[in-house]
Coordinates of C-alpha atoms in Angstrom, one line a residue:
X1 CA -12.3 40.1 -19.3
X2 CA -13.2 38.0 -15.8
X3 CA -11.7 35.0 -14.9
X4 CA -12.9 31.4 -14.8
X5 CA -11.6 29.9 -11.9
X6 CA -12.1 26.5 -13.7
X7 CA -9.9 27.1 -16.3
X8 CA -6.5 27.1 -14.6
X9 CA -7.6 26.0 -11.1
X10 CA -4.6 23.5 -10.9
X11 CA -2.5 26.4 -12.0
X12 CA -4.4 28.7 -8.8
X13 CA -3.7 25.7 -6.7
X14 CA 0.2 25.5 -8.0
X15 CA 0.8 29.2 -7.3
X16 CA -0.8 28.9 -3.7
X17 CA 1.6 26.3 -2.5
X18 CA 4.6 27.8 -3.4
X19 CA 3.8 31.6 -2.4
X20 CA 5.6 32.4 1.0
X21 CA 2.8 34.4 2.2
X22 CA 5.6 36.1 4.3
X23 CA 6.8 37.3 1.6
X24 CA 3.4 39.1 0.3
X25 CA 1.2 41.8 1.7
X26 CA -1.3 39.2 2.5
X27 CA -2.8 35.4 1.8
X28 CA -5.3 37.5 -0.5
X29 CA -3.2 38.4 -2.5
X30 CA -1.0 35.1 -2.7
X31 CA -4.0 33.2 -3.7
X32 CA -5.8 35.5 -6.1
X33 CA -2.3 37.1 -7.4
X34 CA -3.8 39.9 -9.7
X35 CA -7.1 38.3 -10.8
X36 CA -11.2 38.6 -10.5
X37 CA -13.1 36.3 -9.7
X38 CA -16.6 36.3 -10.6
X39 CA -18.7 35.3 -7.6
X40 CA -22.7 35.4 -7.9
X41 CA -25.2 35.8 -5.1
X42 CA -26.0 31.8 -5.2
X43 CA -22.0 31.2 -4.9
X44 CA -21.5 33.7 -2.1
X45 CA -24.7 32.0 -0.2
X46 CA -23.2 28.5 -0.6
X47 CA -20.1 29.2 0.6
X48 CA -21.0 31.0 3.9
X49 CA -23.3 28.3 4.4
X50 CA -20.3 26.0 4.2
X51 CA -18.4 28.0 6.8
X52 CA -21.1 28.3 8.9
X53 CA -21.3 24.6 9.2
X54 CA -17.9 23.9 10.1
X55 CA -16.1 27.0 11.2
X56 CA -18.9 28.5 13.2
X57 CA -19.7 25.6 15.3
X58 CA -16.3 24.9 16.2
X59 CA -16.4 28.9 17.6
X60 CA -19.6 28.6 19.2
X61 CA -18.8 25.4 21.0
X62 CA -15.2 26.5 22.2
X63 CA -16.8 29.9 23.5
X64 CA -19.4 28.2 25.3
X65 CA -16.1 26.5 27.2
X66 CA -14.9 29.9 27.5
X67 CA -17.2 31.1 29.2
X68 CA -18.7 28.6 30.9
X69 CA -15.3 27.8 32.6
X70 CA -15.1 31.5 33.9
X71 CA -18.8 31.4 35.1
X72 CA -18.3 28.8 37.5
X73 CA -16.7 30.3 40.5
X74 CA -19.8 32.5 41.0
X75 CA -21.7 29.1 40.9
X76 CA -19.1 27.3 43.3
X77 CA -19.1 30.5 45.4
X78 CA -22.9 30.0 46.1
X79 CA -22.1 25.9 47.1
X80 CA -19.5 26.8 49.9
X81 CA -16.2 27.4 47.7
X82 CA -15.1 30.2 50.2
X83 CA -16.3 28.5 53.1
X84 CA -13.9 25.2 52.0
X85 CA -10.9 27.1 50.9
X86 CA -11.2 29.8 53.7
X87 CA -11.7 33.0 52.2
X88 CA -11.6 35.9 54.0
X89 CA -12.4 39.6 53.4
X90 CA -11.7 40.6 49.4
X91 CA -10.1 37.0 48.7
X92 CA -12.5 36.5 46.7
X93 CA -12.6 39.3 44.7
X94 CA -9.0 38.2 43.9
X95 CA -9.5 35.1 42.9
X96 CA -11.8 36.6 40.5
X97 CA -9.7 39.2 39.5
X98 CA -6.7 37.4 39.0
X99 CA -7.4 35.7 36.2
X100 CA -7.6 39.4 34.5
X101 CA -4.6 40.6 35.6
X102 CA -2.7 37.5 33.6
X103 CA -5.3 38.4 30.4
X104 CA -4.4 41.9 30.8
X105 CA 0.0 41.0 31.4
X106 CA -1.1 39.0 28.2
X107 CA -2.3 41.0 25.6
X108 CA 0.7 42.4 24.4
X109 CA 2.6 39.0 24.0
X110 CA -1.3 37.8 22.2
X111 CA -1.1 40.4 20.0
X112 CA 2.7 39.3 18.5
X113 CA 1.3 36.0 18.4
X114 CA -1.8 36.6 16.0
X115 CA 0.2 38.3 13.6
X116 CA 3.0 35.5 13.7
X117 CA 1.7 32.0 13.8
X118 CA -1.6 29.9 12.4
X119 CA -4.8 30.0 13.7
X120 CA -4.4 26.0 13.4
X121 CA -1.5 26.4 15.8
X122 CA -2.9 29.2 18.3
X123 CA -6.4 28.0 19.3
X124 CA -5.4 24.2 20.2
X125 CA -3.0 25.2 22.3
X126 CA -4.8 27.8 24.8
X127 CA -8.0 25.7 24.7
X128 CA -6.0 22.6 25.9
X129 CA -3.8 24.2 28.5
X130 CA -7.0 26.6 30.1
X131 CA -8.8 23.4 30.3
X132 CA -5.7 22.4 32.5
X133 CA -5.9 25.3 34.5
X134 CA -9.5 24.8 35.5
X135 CA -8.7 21.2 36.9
X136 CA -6.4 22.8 38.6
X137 CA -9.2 24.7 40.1
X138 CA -10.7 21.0 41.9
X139 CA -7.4 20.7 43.3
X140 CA -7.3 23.9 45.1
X141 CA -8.0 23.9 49.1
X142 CA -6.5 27.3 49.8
X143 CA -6.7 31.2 48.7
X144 CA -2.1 30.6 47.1
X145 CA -4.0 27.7 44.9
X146 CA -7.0 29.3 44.0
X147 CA -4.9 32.2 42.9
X148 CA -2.4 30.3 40.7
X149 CA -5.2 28.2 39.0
X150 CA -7.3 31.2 38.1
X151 CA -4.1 33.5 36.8
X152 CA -3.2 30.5 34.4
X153 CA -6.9 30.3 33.3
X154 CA -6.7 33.5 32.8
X155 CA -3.6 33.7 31.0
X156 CA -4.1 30.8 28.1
X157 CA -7.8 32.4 27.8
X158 CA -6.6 35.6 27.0
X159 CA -6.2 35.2 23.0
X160 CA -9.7 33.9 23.1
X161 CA -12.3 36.5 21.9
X162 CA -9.2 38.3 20.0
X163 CA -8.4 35.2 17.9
X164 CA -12.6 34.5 17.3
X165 CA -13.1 38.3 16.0
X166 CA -10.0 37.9 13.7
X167 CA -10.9 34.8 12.3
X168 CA -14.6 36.3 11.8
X169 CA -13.1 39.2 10.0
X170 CA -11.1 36.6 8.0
X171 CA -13.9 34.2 6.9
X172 CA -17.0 36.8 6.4
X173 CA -18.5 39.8 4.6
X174 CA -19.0 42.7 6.7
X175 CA -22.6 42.8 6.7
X176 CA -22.6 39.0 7.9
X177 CA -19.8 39.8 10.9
X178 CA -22.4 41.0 13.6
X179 CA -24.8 37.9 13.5
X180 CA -21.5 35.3 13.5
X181 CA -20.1 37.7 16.4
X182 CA -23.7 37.2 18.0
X183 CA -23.7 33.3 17.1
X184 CA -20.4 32.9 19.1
X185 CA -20.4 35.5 21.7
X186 CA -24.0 34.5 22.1
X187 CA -23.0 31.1 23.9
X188 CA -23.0 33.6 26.9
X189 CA -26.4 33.2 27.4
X190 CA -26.2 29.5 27.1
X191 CA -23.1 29.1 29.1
X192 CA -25.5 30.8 31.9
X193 CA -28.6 28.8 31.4
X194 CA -26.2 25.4 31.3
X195 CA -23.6 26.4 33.8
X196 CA -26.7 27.4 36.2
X197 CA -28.9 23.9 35.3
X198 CA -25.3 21.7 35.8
X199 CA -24.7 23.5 39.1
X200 CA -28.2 22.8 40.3
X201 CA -27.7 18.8 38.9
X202 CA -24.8 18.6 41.1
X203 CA -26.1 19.9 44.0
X204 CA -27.8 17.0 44.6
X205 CA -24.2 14.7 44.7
X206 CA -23.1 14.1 48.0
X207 CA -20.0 12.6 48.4
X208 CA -17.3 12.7 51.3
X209 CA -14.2 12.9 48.5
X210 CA -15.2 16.1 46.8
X211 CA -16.9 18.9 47.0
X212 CA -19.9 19.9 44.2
X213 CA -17.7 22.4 42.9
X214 CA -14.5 20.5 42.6
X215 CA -17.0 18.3 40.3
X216 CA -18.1 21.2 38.3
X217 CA -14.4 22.2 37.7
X218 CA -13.2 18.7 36.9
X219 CA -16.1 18.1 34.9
X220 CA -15.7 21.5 32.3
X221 CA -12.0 21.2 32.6
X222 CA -11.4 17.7 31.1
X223 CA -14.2 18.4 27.9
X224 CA -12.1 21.3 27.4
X225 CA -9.1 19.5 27.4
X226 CA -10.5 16.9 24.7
X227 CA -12.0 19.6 22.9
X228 CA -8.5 21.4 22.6
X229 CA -6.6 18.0 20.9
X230 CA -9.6 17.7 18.4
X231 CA -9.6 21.0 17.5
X232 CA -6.3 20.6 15.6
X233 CA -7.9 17.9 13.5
X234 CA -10.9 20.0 12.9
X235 CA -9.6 23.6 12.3
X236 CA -8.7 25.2 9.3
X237 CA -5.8 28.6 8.9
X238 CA -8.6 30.6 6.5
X239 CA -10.4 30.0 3.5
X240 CA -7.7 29.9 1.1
X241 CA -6.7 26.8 2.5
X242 CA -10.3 25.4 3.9
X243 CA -10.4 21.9 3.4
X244 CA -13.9 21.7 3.4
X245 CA -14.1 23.9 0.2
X246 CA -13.5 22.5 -3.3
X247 CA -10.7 24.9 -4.8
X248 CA -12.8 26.3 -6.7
X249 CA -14.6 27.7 -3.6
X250 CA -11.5 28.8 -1.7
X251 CA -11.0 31.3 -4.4
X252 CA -14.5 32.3 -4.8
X253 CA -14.1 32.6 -0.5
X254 CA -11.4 34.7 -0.7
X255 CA -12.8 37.0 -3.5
X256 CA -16.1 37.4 -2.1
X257 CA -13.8 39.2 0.7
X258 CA -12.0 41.7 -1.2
X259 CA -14.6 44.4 -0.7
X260 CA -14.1 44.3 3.5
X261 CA -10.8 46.0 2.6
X262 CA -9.7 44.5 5.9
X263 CA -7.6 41.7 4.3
X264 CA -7.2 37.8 5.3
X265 CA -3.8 37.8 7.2
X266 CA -1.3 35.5 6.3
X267 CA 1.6 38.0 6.9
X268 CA 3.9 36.9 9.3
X269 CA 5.4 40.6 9.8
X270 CA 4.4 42.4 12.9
X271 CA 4.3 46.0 11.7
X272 CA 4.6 48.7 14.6
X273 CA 3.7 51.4 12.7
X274 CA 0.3 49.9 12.0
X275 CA 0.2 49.7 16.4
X276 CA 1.1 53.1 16.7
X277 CA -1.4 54.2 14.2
X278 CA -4.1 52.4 16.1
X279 CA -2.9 54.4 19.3
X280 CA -3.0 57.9 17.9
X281 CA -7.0 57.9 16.3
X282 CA -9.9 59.2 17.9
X283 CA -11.9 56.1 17.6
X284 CA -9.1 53.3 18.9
X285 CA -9.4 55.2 22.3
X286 CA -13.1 55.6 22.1
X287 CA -13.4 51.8 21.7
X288 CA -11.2 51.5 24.7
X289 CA -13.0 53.5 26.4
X290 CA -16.9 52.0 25.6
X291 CA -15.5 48.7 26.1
X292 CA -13.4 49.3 29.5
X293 CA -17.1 51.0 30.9
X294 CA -19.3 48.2 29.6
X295 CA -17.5 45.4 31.0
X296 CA -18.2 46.6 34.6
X297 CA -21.3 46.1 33.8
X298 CA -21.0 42.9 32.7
X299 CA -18.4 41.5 35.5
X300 CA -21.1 42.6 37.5
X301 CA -23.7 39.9 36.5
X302 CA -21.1 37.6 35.6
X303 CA -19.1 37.4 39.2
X304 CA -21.5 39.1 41.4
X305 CA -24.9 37.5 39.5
X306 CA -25.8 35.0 41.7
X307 CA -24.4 36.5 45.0
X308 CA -27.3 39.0 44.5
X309 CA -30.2 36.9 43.9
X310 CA -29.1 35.0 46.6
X311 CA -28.2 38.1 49.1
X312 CA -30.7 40.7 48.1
X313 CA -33.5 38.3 47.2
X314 CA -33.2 35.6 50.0
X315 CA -33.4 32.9 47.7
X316 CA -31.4 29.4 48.5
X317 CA -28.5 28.3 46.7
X318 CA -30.4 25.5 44.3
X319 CA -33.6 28.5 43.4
X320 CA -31.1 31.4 42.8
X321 CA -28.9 28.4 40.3
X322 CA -32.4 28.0 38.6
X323 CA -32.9 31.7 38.7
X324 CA -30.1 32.3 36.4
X325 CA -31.3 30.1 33.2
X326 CA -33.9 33.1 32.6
X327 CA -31.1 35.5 32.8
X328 CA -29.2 33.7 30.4
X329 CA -32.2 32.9 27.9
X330 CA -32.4 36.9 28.1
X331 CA -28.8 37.2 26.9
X332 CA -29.4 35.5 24.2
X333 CA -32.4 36.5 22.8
X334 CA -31.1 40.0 23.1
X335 CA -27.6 39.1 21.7
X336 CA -29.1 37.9 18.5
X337 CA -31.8 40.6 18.2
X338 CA -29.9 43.6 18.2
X339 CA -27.1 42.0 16.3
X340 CA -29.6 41.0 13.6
X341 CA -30.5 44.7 14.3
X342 CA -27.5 46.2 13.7
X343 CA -26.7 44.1 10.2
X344 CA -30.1 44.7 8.8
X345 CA -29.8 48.4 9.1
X346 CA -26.3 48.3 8.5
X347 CA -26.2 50.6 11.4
X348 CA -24.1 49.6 14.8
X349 CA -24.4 52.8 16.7
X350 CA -27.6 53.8 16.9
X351 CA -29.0 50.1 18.1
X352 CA -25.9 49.9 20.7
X353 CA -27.0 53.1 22.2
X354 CA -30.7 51.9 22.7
X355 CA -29.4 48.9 24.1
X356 CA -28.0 50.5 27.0
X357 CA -31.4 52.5 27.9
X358 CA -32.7 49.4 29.4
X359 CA -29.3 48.9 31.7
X360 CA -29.7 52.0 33.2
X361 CA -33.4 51.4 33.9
X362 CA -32.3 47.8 35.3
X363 CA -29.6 49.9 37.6
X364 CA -32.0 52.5 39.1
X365 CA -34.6 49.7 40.2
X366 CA -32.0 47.7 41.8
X367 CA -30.3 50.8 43.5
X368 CA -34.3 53.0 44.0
X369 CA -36.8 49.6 45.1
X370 CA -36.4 48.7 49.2
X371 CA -35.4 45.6 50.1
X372 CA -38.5 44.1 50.6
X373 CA -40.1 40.7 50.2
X374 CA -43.7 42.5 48.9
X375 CA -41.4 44.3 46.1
X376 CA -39.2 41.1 45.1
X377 CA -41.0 41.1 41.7
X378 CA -39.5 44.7 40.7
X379 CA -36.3 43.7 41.9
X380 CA -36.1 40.7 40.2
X381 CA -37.1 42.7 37.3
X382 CA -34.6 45.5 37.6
X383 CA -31.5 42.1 37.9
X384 CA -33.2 40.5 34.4
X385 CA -32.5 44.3 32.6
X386 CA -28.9 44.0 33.1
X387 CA -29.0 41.6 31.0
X388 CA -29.3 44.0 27.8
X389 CA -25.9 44.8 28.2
X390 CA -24.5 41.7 26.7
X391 CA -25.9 43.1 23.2
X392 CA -23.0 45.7 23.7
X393 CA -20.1 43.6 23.5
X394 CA -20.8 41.7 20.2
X395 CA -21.7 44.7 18.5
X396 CA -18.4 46.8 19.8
X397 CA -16.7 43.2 18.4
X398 CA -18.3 43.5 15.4
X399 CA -17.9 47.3 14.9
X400 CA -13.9 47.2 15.6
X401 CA -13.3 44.3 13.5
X402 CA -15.5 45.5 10.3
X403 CA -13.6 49.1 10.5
X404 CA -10.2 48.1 11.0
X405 CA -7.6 47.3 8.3
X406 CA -4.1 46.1 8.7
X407 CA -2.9 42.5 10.1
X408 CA -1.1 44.2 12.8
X409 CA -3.8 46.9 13.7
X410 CA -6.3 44.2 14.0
X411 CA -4.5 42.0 16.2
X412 CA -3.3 44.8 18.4
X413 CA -6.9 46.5 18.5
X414 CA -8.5 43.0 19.4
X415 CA -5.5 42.9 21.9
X416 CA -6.4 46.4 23.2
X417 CA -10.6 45.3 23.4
X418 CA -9.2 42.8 25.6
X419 CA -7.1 44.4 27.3
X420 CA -10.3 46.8 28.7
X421 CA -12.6 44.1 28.7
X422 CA -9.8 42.5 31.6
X423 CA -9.0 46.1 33.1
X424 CA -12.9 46.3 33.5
X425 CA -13.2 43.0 35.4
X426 CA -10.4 43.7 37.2
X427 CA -11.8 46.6 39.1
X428 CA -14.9 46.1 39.1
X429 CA -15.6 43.3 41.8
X430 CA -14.0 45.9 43.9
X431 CA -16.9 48.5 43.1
X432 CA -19.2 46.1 44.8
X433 CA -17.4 45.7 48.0
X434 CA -18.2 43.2 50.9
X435 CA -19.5 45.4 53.8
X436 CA -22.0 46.6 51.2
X437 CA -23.5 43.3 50.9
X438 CA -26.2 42.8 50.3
X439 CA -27.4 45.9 48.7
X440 CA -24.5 47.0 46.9
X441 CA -26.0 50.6 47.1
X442 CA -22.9 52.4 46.0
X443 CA -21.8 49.8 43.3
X444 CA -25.5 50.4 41.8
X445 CA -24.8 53.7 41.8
X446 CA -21.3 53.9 40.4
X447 CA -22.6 51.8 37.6
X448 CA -25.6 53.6 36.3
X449 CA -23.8 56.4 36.4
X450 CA -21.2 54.7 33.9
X451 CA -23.6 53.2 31.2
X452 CA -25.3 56.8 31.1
X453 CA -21.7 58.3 29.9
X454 CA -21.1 55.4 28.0
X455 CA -24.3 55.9 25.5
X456 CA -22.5 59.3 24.9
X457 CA -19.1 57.6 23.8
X458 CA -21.4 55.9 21.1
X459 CA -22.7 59.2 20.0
X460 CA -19.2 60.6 19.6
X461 CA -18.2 57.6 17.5
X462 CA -20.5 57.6 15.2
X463 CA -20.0 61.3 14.5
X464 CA -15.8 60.7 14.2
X465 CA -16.9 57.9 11.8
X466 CA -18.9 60.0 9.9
X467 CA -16.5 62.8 9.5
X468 CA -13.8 59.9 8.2
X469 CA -16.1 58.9 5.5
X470 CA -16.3 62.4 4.7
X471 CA -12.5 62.8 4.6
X472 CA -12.4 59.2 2.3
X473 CA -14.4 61.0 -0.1
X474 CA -11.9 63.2 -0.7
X475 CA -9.1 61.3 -0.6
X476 CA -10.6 58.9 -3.3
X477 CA -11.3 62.6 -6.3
X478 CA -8.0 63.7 -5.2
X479 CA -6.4 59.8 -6.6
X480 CA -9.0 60.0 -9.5
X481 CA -11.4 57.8 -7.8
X482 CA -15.3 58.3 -7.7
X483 CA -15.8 60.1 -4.3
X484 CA -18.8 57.7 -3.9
X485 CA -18.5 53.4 -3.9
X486 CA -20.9 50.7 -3.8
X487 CA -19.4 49.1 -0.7
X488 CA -20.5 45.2 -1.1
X489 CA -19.2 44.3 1.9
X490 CA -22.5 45.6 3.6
X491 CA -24.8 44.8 0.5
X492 CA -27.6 41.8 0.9
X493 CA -27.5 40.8 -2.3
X494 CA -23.8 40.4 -3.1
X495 CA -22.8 40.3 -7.0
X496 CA -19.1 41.5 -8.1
X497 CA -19.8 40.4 -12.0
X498 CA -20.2 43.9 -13.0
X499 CA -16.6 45.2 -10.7
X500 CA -14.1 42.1 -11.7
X501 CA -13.0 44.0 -15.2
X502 CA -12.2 47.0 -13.0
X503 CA -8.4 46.5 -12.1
X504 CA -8.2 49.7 -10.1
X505 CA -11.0 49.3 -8.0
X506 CA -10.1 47.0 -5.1
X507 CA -6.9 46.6 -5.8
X508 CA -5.6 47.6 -2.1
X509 CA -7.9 45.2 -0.7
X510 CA -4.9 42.3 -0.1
X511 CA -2.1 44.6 0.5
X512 CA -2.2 44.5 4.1
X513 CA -2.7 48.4 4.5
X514 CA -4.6 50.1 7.1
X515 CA -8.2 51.5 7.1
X516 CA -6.0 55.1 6.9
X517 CA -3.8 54.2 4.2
X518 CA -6.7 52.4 1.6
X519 CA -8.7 55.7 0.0
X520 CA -11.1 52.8 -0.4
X521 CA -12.3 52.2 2.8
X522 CA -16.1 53.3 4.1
X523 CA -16.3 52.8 7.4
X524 CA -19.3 51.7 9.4
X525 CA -21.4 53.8 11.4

């Protein structure tokens, strides 16, 4: 018989309170106990709404920061920065590596974190104390300050993007992941457009106490700052306890989760063995290894970006600031497309593949076309496809999050996407060295060479994930299961009235076990 929430809600709301959720398998399971909830296709509509409204702006916004305050040292590069601070040689491919060294020395220790404290607690925190480090950024006149104001960025930045994809995987269906991924990671693109059209404002202050960058990094650094404080007033630990939600809602929230089969958190016990499962699977390591060869790609636009329109294209500092905005408009238009792509289809692979074809194209123009004034059209052409390779990071967000199960194998796989993400950025700047500006011949090359093998990483992927489904189907006739399950997590038109008098069905959903363990699981392809 299903459950009306409104019948015993105060009783719901008794049992939540006085659950240690340390002492469960997960907040799921705390706040529903053993029940069903019935949850319609109106309620399920209403509710992401909700958390779109609140939760998702907060995420877009504080990314934006995110990425706007690592963006800027390729602006302030192009206004003088390593003429005033007296940069010589690689220094300032240090500088902008540093900051992923401390991400990378970070992960670890983030990973711990996620599993043991509130999101309430976490994201306040790092947003207030990067915003620190970036004013500490004004206040650098030498290569020793530069150096410790970017490794401290860089280190209370470093639980950003793994702390936004768990709280994604925590607040949405599976089939709505990609497009909030998108919605958030897409402030990339606006970051760019922004960051470039602030830059190019500032230009025109001239003042004998600071320098237009110190501005810029004073300017970013103190709304991040105020952002950081409010954000402790505004955030919420999950939707069990969103106080934006009538109660009624938080359990409908919750319940509308149960068939991701990735669970909401809550447990406050780091499990290892979950870690070392992650680190023995075919697909962890191919994730590793698509995101560590993407991200050279995308340090290269993102440090390097406008160095090259200025060095290869002869442009000044103010045109190649302005020449950035239709990069970034790119970004984001491509972002959202192939996310909205990838959820329409319910298929991540196959669109994250053909985003890459254009990448390569971009790559072989930039590294085939002469550096000519008569053929600054193409070239300009070949820097704008680059840009197709931010659709690649939201959708290997999305993908990770949506096929991982486990508290602890979440956080330590987001850990590990950051982890190569920093790796990536930290050796890349040196691909494009300094005696091969302004060409960058053998950086171009190095890099088309890398998104070619990565499309093939994809391909092997999918394949793994399709033998894994294969292998769930047996699993689930050999526990008496159906071999075959209508996986709402990735249906449209979500409707659970005909699965809430099914006890046995679902039942793992909240018990904190892996994607390996649950013979429940369908994994996304």
């Amino acid at each position: 018989m299903s459950h009306t929430p409104s019948d015993d809600i105060k009783a719901d709301e008794s049992r939540v309170e006085k659950s240690d959720i340390s002492e469960v398998e997960d907040k799921g399971a705390a706040v529903l106990g053993g029940d069903r909830i019935v949850v319609t296709e109106e309620d399920s509509k209403r509710i992401c709404r909700k958390i779109d409204t609140r939760l998702l702006t907060l995420l877009s916004w504080v990314y934006f920061l995110q990425i706007l305050d690592k963006v800027i040292i390729g602006y302030a590069a192009v206004f003088g920065l390593k003429t005033d601070t007296g940069l010589v040689g690689d220094q300032y491919s240090s500088v902008g590596a540093i900051g992923y060294w401390a991400q990378m020395g970070a992960q670890p220790i983030g990973a711990y974190v996620l599993v043991k404290f509130p999101v309430r607690v976490i994201m306040p925190v790092i947003v207030f104390f990067w915003g620190c480090a970036l004013c500490g950024m004004a206040g650098s006149h030498n290569f020793t300050g530069l150096m410790i104001s970017r490794f401290f960025l860089g280190w209370f930045e470093a639980l950003c993007l793994p702390l936004f994809s768990l709280i994604t995987s925590q607040w949405y269906r599976r089939v709505e992941q990609p497009m909030r991924v998108a919605t958030w990671y897409g402030t990339n693109g606006v970051a760019s457009m922004l960051g470039s059209l602030l830059a190019w404002a500032l230009s025109f202050i001239v003042t004998d106490k600071m320098h237009n960058y110190q501005i810029l990094f004073t300017l970013t650094g103190g709304v991040t700052c105020i952002t950081g404080i409010s954000l402790w007033f505004l955030l919420d630990n999950g939707p069990a306890d969103a106080r934006f939600l009538s109660p009624e809602d938080r359990l409908k929230a919750v319940e509308r989760l149960r068939s991701n089969n990735t669970g909401l958190g809550g447990n406050t016990t780091f499990k290892w063995r979950q870690v070392f499962e992650l680190f023995t699977e075919f697909k962890g390591l191919m994730w590793f290894g698509m995101t560590l060869l993407v991200n050279v790609g995308a340090s290269t636009s993102t440090v390097f970006g406008p160095l090259i329109l200025k060095g290869l294209l002869k442009f000044d500092a103010r045109t190649t600031m302005l020449l950035n905005i239709p990069f970034g408009a790119l970004q984001l238009a491509i972002i959202f497309f192939a996310s909205w792509v990838a959820g329409r289809y319910k298929l991540r692979s196959a669109i994250f593949a053909a985003a890459m074809v254009p990448v390569v194209a971009g790559c072989a123009i930039l590294f085939a076309v002469p550096r000519d004034l008569k053929y600054k059209g193409a070239l300009l052409t070949g820097y704008y496809f680059l840009s197709f390779l931010y659709g690649a990071n939201p959708l290997i967000v999305s993908w990770i999050i949506s096929n991982t199960g486990g508290a602890s194998k979440k956080a330590a796989s987001m850990a590990l996407y950051n982890f190569a993400s920093s790796m990536a950025h930290v050796f890349s700047p040196y691909i494009f060295k300094a005696e091969d500006e302004p060409e960058y011949i053998p950086g171009l090359r190095i890099v088309m060479i890398i998104f070619c093998v990565l499309i093939g990483l994809v391909g092997l992927t999918a394949a793994n994930l399709f033998w894994l489904n294969k292998q769930k189907e047996k699993q689930r006739v050999a526990n008496g299961k159906p071999a075959k399950l209508k996986d709402l997590s990735m249906a449209h038109h979500f409707d659970n009235t005909d699965n809430v008098d099914d006890k046995k069905l679902g039942e793992n959903a909240f018990l904190d076990m892996t994607d390996r363990e649950n013979d429940e699981f369908i994994y996304v392809l």
